[in-house]
Coordinates of C-alpha atoms in Angstrom, one line a residue:
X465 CA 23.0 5.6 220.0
X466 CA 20.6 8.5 219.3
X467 CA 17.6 8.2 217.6
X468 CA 16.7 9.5 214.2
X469 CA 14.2 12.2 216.2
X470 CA 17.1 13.1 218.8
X471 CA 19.5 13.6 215.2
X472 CA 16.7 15.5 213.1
X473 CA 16.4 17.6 216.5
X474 CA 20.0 18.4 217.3
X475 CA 20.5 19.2 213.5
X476 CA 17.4 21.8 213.1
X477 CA 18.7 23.6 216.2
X478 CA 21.8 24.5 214.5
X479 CA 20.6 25.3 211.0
X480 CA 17.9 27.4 213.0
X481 CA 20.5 29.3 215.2
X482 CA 21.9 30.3 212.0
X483 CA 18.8 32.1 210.9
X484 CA 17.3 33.1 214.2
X485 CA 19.2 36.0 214.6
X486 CA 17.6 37.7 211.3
X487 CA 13.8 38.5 210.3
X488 CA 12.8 40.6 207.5
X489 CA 13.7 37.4 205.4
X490 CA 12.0 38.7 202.0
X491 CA 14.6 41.9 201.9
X492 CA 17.5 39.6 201.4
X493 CA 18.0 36.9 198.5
X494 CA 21.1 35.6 200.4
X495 CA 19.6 35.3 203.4
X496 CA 16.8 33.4 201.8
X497 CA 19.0 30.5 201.3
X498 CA 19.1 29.3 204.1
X499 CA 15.6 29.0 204.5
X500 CA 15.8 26.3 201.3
X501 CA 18.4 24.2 203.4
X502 CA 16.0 24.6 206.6
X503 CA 12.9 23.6 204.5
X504 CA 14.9 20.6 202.8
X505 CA 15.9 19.6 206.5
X506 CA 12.4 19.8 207.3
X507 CA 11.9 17.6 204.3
X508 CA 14.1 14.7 204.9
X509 CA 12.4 14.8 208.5
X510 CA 9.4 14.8 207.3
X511 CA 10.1 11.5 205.0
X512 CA 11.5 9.8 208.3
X513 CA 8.0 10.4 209.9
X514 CA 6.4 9.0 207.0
X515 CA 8.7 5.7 207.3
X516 CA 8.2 5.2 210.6
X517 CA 4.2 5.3 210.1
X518 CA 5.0 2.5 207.5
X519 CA 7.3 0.4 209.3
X520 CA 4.1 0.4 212.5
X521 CA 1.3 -0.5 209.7
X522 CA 3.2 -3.1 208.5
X523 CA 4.2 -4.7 211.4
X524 CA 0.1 -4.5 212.1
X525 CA -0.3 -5.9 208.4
X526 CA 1.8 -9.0 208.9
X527 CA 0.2 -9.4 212.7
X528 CA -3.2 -9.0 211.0
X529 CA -2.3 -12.2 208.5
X530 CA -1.0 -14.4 210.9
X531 CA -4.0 -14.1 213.0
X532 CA -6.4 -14.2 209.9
X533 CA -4.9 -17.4 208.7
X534 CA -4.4 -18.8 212.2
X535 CA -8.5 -18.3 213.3
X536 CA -9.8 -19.3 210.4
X537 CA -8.7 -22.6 210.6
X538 CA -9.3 -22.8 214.4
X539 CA -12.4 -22.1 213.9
X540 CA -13.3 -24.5 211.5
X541 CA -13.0 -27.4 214.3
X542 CA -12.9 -25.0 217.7
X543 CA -12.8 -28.2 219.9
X544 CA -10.4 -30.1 218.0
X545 CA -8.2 -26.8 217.5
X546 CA -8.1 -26.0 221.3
X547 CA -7.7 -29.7 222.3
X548 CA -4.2 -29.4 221.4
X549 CA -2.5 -28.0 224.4
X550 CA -0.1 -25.7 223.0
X551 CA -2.9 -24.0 221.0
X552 CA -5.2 -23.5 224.4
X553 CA -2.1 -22.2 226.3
X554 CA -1.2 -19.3 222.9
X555 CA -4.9 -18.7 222.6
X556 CA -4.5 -17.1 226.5
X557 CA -1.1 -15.6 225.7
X558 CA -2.4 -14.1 222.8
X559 CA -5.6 -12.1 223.9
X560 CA -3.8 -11.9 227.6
X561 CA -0.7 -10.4 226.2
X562 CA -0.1 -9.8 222.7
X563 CA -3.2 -7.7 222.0
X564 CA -1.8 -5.9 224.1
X565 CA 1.1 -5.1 222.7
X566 CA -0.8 -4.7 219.4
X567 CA -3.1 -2.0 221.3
X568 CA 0.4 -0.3 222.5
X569 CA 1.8 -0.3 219.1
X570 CA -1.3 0.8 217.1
X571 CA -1.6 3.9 219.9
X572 CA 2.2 4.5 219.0
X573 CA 2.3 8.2 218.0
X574 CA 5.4 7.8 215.6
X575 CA 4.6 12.0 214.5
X576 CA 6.5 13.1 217.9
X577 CA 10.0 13.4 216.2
X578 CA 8.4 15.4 213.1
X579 CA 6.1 17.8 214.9
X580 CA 9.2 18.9 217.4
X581 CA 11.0 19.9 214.5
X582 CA 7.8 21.6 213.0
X583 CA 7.7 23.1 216.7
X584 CA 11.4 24.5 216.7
X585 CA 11.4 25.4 212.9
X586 CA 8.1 27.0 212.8
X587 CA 9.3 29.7 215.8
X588 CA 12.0 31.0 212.8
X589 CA 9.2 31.0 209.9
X590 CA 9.0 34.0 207.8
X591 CA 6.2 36.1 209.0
X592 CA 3.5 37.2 208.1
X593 CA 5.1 41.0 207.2
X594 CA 7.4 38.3 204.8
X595 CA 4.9 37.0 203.1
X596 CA 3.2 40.7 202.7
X597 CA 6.5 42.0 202.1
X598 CA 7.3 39.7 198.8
X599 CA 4.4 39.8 197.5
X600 CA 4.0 43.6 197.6
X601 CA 7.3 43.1 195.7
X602 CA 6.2 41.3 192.7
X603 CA 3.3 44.0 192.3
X604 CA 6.2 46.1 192.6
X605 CA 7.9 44.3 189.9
X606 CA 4.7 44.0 187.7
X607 CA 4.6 47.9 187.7
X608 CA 8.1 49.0 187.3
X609 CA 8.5 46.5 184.2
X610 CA 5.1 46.1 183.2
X611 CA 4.2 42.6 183.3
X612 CA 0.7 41.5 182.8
X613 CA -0.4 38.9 185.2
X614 CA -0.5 35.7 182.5
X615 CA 3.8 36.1 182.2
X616 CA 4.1 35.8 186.0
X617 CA 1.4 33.2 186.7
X618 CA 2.7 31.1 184.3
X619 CA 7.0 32.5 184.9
X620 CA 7.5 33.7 181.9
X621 CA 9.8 36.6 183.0
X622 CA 12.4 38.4 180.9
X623 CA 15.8 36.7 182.0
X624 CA 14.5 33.2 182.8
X625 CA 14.5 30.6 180.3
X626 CA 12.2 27.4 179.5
X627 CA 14.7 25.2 180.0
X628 CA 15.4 26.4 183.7
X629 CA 14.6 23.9 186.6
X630 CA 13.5 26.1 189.2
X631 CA 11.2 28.0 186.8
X632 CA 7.7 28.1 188.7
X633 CA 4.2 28.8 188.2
X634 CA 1.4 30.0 190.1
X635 CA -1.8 28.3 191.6
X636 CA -5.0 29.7 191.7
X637 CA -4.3 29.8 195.4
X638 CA -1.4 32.0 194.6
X639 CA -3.1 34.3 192.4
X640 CA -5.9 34.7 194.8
X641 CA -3.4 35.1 197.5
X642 CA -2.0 38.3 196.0
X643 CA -5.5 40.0 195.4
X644 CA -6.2 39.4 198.7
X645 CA -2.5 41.2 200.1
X646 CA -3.7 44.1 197.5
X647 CA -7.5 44.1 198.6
X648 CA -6.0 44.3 202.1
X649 CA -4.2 47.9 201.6
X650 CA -6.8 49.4 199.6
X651 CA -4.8 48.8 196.3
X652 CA -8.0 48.1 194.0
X653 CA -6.0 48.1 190.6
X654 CA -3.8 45.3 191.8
X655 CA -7.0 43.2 193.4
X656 CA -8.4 43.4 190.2
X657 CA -6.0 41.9 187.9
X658 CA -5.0 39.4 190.3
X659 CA -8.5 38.1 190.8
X660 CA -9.3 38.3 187.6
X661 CA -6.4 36.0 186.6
X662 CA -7.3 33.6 189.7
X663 CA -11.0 33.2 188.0
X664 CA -9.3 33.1 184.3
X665 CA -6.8 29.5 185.3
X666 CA -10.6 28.3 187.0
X667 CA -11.9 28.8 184.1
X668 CA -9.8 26.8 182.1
X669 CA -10.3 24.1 185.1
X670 CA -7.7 24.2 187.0
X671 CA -8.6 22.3 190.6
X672 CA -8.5 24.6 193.7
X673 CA -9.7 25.3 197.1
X674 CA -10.6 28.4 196.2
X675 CA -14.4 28.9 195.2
X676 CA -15.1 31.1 192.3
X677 CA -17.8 33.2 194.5
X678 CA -15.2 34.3 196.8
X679 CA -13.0 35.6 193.8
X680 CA -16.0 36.6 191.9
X681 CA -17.1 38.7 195.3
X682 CA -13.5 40.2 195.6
X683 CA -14.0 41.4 191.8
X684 CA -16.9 43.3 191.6
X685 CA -16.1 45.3 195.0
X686 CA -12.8 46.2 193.6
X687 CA -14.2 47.4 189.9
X688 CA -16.5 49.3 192.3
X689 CA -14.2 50.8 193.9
X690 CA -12.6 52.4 190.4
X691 CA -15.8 53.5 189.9
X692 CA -16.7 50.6 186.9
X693 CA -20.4 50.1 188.2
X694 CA -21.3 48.1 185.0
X695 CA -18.4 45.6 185.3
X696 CA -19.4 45.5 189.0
X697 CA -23.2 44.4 188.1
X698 CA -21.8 41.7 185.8
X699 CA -19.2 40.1 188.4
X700 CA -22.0 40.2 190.8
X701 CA -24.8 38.7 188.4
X702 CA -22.3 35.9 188.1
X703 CA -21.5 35.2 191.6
X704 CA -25.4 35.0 192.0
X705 CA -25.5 32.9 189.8
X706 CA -23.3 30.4 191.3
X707 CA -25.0 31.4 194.9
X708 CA -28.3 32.6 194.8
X709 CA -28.7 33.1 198.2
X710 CA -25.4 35.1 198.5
X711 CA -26.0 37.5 201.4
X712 CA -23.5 40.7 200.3
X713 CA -24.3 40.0 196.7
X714 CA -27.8 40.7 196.7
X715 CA -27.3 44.1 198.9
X716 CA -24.7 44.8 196.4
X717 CA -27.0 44.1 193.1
X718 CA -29.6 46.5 194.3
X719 CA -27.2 49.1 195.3
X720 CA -25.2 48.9 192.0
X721 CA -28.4 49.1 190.0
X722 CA -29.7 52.0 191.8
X723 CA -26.2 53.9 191.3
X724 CA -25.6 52.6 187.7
X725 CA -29.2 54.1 186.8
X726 CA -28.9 57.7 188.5
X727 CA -25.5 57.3 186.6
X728 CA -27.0 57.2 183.4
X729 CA -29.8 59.6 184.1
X730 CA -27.2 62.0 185.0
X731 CA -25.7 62.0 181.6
X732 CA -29.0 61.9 180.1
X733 CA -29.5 65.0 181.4
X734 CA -26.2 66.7 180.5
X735 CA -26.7 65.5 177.0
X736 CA -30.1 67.3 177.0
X737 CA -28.6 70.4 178.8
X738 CA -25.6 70.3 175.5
X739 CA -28.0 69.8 173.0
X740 CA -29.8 72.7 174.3
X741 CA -27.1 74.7 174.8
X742 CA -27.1 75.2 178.0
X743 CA -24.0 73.7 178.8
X744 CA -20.8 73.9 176.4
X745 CA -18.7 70.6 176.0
X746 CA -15.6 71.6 178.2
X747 CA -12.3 70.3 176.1
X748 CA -9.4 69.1 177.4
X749 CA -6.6 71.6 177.8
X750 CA -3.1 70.9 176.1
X751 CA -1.9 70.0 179.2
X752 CA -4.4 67.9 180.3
X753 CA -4.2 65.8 176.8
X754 CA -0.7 64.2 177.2
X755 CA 2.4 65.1 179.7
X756 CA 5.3 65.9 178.1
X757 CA 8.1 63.3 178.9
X758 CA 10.5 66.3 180.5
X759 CA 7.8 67.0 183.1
X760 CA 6.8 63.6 184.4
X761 CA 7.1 62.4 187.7
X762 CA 10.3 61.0 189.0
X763 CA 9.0 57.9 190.3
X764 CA 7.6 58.0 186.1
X765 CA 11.0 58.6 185.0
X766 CA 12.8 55.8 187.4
X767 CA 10.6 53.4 186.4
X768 CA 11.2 54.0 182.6
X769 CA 14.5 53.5 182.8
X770 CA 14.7 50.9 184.8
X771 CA 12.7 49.6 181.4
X772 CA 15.4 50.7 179.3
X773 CA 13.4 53.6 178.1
X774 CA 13.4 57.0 178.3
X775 CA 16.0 59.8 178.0
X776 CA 19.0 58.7 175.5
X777 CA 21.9 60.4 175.5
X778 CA 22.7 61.9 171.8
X779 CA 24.9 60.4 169.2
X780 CA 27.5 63.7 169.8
X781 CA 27.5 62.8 173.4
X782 CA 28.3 59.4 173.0
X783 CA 31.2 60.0 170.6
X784 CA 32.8 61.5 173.3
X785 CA 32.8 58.8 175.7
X786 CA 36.2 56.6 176.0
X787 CA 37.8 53.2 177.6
X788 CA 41.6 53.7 178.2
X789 CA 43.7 51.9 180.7
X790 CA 44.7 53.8 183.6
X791 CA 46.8 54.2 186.0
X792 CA 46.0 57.1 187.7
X793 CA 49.2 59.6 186.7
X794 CA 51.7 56.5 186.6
X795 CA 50.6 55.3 190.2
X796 CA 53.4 52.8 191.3
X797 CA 50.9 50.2 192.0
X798 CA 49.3 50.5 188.5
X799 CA 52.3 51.3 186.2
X800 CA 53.4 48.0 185.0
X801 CA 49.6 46.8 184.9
X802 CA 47.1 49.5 184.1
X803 CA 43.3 49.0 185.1
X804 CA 40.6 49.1 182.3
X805 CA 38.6 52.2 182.8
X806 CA 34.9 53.1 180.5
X807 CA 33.3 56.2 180.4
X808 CA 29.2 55.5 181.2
X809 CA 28.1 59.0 181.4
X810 CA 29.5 62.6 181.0
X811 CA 27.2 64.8 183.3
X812 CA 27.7 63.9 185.7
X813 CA 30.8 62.1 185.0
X814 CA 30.1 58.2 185.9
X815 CA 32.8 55.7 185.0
X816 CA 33.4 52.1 185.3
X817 CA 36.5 50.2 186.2
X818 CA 36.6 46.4 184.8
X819 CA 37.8 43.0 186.1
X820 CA 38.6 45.6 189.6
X821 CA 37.4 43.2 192.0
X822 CA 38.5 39.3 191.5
X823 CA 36.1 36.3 192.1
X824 CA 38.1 35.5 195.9
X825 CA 37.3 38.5 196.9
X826 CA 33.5 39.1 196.2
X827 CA 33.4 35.6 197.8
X828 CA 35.4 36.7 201.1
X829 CA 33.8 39.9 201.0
X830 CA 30.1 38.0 200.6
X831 CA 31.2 35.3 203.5
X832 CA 32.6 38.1 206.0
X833 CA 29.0 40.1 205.6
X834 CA 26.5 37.5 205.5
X835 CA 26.1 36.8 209.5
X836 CA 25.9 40.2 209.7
X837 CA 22.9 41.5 206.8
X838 CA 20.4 43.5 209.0
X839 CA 17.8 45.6 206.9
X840 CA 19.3 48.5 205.3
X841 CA 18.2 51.9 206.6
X842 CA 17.9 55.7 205.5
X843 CA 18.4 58.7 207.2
X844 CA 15.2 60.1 208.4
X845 CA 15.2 63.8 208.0
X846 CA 12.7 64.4 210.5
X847 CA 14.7 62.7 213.2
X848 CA 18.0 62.5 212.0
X849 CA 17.6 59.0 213.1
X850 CA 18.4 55.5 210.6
X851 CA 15.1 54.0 210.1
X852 CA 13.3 51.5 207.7
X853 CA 12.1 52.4 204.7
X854 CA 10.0 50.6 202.1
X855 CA 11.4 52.2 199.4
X856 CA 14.9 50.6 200.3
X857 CA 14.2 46.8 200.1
X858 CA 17.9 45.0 201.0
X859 CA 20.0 44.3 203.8
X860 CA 23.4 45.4 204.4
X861 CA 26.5 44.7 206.8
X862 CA 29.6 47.2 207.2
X863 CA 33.3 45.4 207.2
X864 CA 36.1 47.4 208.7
X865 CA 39.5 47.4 207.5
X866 CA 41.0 45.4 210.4
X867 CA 38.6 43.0 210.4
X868 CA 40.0 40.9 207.6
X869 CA 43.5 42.1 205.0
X870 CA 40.6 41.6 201.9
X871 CA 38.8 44.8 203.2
X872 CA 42.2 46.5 203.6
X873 CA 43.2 45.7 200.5
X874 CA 40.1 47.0 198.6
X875 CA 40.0 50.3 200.7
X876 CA 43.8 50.6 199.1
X877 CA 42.7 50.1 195.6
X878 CA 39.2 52.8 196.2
X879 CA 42.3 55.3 197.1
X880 CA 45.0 54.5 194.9
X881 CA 42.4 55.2 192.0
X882 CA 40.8 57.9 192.8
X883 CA 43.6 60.2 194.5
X884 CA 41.2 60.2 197.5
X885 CA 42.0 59.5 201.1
X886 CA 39.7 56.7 202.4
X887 CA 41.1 57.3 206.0
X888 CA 37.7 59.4 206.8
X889 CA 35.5 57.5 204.4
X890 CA 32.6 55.2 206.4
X891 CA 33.0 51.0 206.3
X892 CA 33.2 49.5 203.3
X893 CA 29.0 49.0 202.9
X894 CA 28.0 45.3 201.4
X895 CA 24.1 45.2 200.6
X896 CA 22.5 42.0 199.3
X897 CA 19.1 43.1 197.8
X898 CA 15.4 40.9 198.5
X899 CA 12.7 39.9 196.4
X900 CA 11.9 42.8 193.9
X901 CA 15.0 44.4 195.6
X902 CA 15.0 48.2 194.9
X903 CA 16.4 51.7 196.1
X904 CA 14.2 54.1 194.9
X905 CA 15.5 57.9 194.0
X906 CA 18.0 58.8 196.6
X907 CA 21.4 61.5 196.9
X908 CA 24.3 60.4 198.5
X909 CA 25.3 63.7 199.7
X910 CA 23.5 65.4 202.7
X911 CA 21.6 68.7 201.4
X912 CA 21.3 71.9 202.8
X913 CA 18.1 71.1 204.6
X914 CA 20.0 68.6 205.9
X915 CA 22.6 70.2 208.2
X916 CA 23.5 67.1 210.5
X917 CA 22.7 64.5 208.1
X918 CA 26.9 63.1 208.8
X919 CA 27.3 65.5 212.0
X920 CA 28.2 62.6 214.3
X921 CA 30.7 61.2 211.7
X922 CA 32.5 64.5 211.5
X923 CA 33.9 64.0 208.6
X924 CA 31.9 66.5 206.5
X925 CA 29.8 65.8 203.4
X926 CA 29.8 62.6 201.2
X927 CA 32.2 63.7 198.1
X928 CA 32.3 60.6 196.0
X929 CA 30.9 57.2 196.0
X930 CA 32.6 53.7 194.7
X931 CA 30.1 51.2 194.1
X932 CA 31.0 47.7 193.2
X933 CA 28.8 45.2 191.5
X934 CA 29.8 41.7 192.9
X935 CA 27.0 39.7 190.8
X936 CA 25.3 39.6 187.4
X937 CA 21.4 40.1 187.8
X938 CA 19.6 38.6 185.1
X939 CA 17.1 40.8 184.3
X940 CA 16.7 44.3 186.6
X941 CA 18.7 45.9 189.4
X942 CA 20.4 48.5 187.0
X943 CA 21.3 52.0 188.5
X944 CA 19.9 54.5 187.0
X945 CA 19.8 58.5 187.3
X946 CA 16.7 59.5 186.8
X947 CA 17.7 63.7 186.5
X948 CA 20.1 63.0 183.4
X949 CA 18.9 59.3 182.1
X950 CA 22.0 57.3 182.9
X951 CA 21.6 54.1 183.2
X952 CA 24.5 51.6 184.8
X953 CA 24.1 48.1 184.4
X954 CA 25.8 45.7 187.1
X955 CA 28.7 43.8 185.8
X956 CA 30.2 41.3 188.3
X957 CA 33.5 42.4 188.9
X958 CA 33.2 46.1 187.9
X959 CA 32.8 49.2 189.9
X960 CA 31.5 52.5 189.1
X961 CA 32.4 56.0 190.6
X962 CA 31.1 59.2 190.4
X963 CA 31.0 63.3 192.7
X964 CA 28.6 63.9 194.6
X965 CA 29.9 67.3 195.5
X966 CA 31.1 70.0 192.6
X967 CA 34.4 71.8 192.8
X968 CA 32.7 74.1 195.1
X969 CA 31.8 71.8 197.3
X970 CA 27.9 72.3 196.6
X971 CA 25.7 69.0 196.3
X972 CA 25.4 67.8 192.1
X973 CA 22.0 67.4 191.9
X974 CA 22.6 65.7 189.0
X975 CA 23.6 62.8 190.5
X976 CA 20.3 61.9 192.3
X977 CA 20.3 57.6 191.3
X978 CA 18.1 54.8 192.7
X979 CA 18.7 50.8 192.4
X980 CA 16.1 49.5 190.3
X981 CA 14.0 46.4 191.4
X982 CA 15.9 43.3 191.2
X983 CA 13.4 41.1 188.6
X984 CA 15.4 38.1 188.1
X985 CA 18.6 37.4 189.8
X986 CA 20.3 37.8 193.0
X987 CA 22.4 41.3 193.2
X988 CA 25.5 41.9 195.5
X989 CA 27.0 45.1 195.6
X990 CA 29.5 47.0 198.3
X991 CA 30.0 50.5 198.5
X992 CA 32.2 53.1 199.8
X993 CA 31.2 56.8 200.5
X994 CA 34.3 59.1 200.8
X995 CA 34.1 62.2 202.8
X996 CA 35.4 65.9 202.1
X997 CA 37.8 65.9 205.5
X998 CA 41.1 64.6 205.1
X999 CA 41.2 65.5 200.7
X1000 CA 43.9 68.0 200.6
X1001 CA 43.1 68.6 197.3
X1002 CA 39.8 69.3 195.7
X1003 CA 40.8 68.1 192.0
X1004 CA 39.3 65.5 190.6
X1005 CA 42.7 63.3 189.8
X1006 CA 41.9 63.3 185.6
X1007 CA 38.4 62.8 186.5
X1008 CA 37.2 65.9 185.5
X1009 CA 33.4 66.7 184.4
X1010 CA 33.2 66.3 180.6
X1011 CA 32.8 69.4 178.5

């Protein structure tokens, strides 16, 4: 019969080998989960440790009675106690022999069973690029939706509820954790707030290992460093205060006292220089004042929408835009029952198909890709190599048709639709997105400076692209366009479709889109990119762009 240790063993080898083959854990929620299982493994092994510990001290406890009772009343009367023979002859067994066995037992190390599965699990951890990687995503997440650092210490995040179980909180540690991630690529804004909050829940006493000189130390050299001198001199008058004898605090209070007083001498002078009239005030220029919201930067622009903000498309517009059911010119598959089909955008024309993809599917589509997520990749225009990217945070499997009649039968549906032949489009494309998931500002369609960008496919340029939404996301992970303002929400079970290419075959600008970071939620989408070869016809089967 094996042993608890030998079971715990044999079991954590295969949930391992199921995770082994990955890394890059934080840039897939799916992939995650089996982490949970692996840590709850580790878990129940660990509880089998702590029995087994319990089971040895009590078998000493009881062994330490019976031999407390038993000499105490030998030696109340030592000669009349050992004058018995059968107490002489155990009194020689028992310090001959069964200390022994005591000494053997209390030496027992009953932690071998736990510590190899510690050993074996700990070889598949996440590393330390995971634990960079996810939180470098909620700082994403912080910026993109704005969140101050109070609503994700304490979980309060738009889509999650009070009542939820696996709501969860921050530590001091935690908060200190993520200033020190920030500190680490020169990211002084983020050290800041993150400090800050570390010292605030202190404050308010909660217990930590954390000392507030470290965070306090941390804080002033990252207000330095955006050039806040007096807030510098009062985080470091504080840490002194708490350490007097504070080594880099005391070269830092002379230094920021000499700076912070050539600082003000400085604008002592211009003041005089102005008041003399020697120097004219210089005011700001119009464009210096404010930026208008048609010229601010796309990462700006992505970001706002991905707030619901931004560009809104006009009332006029929006009368325009229909649901019907279609069936694509009386298609024989869709006569008798008609798919529902919404209009999300007119330029460029985006719609959405409803209830397209049923719940079997996403789940045999989700099951067949899951061994197979590997970090999604871009095209590197440099190299014309597939590379990583940090602004494309998800893995991704491809699914040929053959493979399973669920992939087939999807690839039929993306055709019958759209009047577009999927024989030369790439592998149906499922992506599972990672903590703070995102895609940022992206076009599916290889440019003009990009002449081989689908060379080896030859299959020309990217034409359209189906994207289905195989989960609700609770809060983020909408696509957005960030040239026209569209924004698409996913819907489980919809899909959306737009051109890349116009009628001319020229790329649509227009329809440059990005994923936006996944807040709250797990999002599951699979695309297909059709290609120009192999469309005899260059219509746009009653999709045409609206007027």
């Amino acid at each position: 019969m094996r042993s608890w240790t030998t079971c715990h063993v044999v079991l954590l080898s295969c949930l391992i080998h199921s995770v082994s083959a990955h890394n890059d854990f934080f840039t897939s929620i799916g992939q995650m989960t089996d982490l949970l299982f692996t840590e709850k493994d580790l878990v129940t092994s660990l509880k089998d440790y702590i029995q087994a510990e319990e089971r040895k001290l009590e078998q000493v406890k009881q062994w330490a009675e019976k031999l407390d009772s038993l000499t105490s009343i030998a030696t109340q009367d030592p000669e009349g106690f050992l004058g018995h023979p059968v107490n002489a002859f155990k009194l020689m067994k028992r310090l001959n022999t069964e200390w022994g066995d005591l000494e053997n037992l209390v030496l027992k190390d009953m932690s071998d069973g736990f510590i190899s599965n510690l050993t074996i699990q700990r070889q598949h951890f996440p590393s330390d690029e995971d634990q960079t990687g996810a939180a470098k995503a909620l700082l994403r997440l912080q910026d993109t939706y704005q969140l101050d650092t109070q609503s994700i210490s304490t979980g309060d995040l738009p889509g999650t509820s009070v009542k939820l179980p696996y709501r969860s909180t921050l530590t001091v540690e935690d908060c200190f954790e993520l200033g020190r991630i920030a500190y680490s690529e020169s990211d002084y804004r983020h050290t800041e707030v993150w400090m800050a909050q570390a010292l605030k829940q202190l404050d308010e006493g909660e217990e930590s290992s954390v000392e507030p000189v470290m965070v306090l130390d941390y804080l002033s050299y990252s207000v330095y460093q955006q050039g806040e001198l007096e807030r510098a001199l009062d985080f470091t008058r504080r840490l002194l205060e708490l350490d007097p004898e504070h080594q880099r605090a005391n070269g830092n209070l002379k230094y920021f006292e000499y700076q912070l007083a050539k600082q003000r001498k400085a604008g002592e002078d211009l003041r005089y220089r102005r008041s003399e009239g020697a120097e004219p005030e210089r005011e700001e220029s119009e464009g210096r004042k404010g930026v208008k919201k048609d010229n601010l930067p796309e990462k700006k622009k992505y970001e706002q929408l991905c707030r619901g903000e931004g560009i809104k498309m006009t009332p006029r517009r929006q009368s325009r835009l229909f649901c019907r059911y279609y069936d694509n010119n009386q298609h024989p598959r869709y006569l008798l029952g008609p798919v529902k089909q919404e209009d999300e955008w007119d330029r460029p024309y985006i719609i959405r198909y409803h209830d397209i993809i049923s719940e079997w599917e996403i789940e045999k589509v989700k099951e067949l890709a899951k061994p197979r997520l590997r970090r999604a990749t871009v095209h590197d225009p440099q190299t014309g190599q597939l590379t990583t990217a940090q602004y494309r945070v998800s893995k991704s499997a491809w699914l040929t048709a053959n493979e399973h009649s669920v992939v087939d039968h999807i690839n039929q549906r993306i055709e019958d639709l759209t009047g577009l032949d999927v024989q030369t489009a790439e592998e149906l494309q499922v992506a599972n997105y990672g903590v703070g998931g995102q895609y940022e500002p992206h076009f599916d369609f290889g440019r003009k400076d990009e002449p081989d960008a689908f060379k080896e496919l030859g299959t020309g340029n990217r034409i359209a692209t189906w994207l289905f939404y195989m989960s609700d996301v609770a809060a983020g992970g909408a696509t957005v366009f960030p040239e026209v303002g569209a924004v698409v929400r996913p819907i489980k079970g919809t899909a959306v479709f737009w051109y890349n290419l116009l009628p001319s075959g020229e790329g649509d600008y227009s329809t440059r889109h990005a994923a936006c970071p996944v807040l709250v939620g797990n999002k599951w989408v699979s695309n297909k990119w059709i290609h120009e070869h192999g469309q005899e016809f260059r219509r746009r089967c009653g999709l045409h762009e609206m007027d």
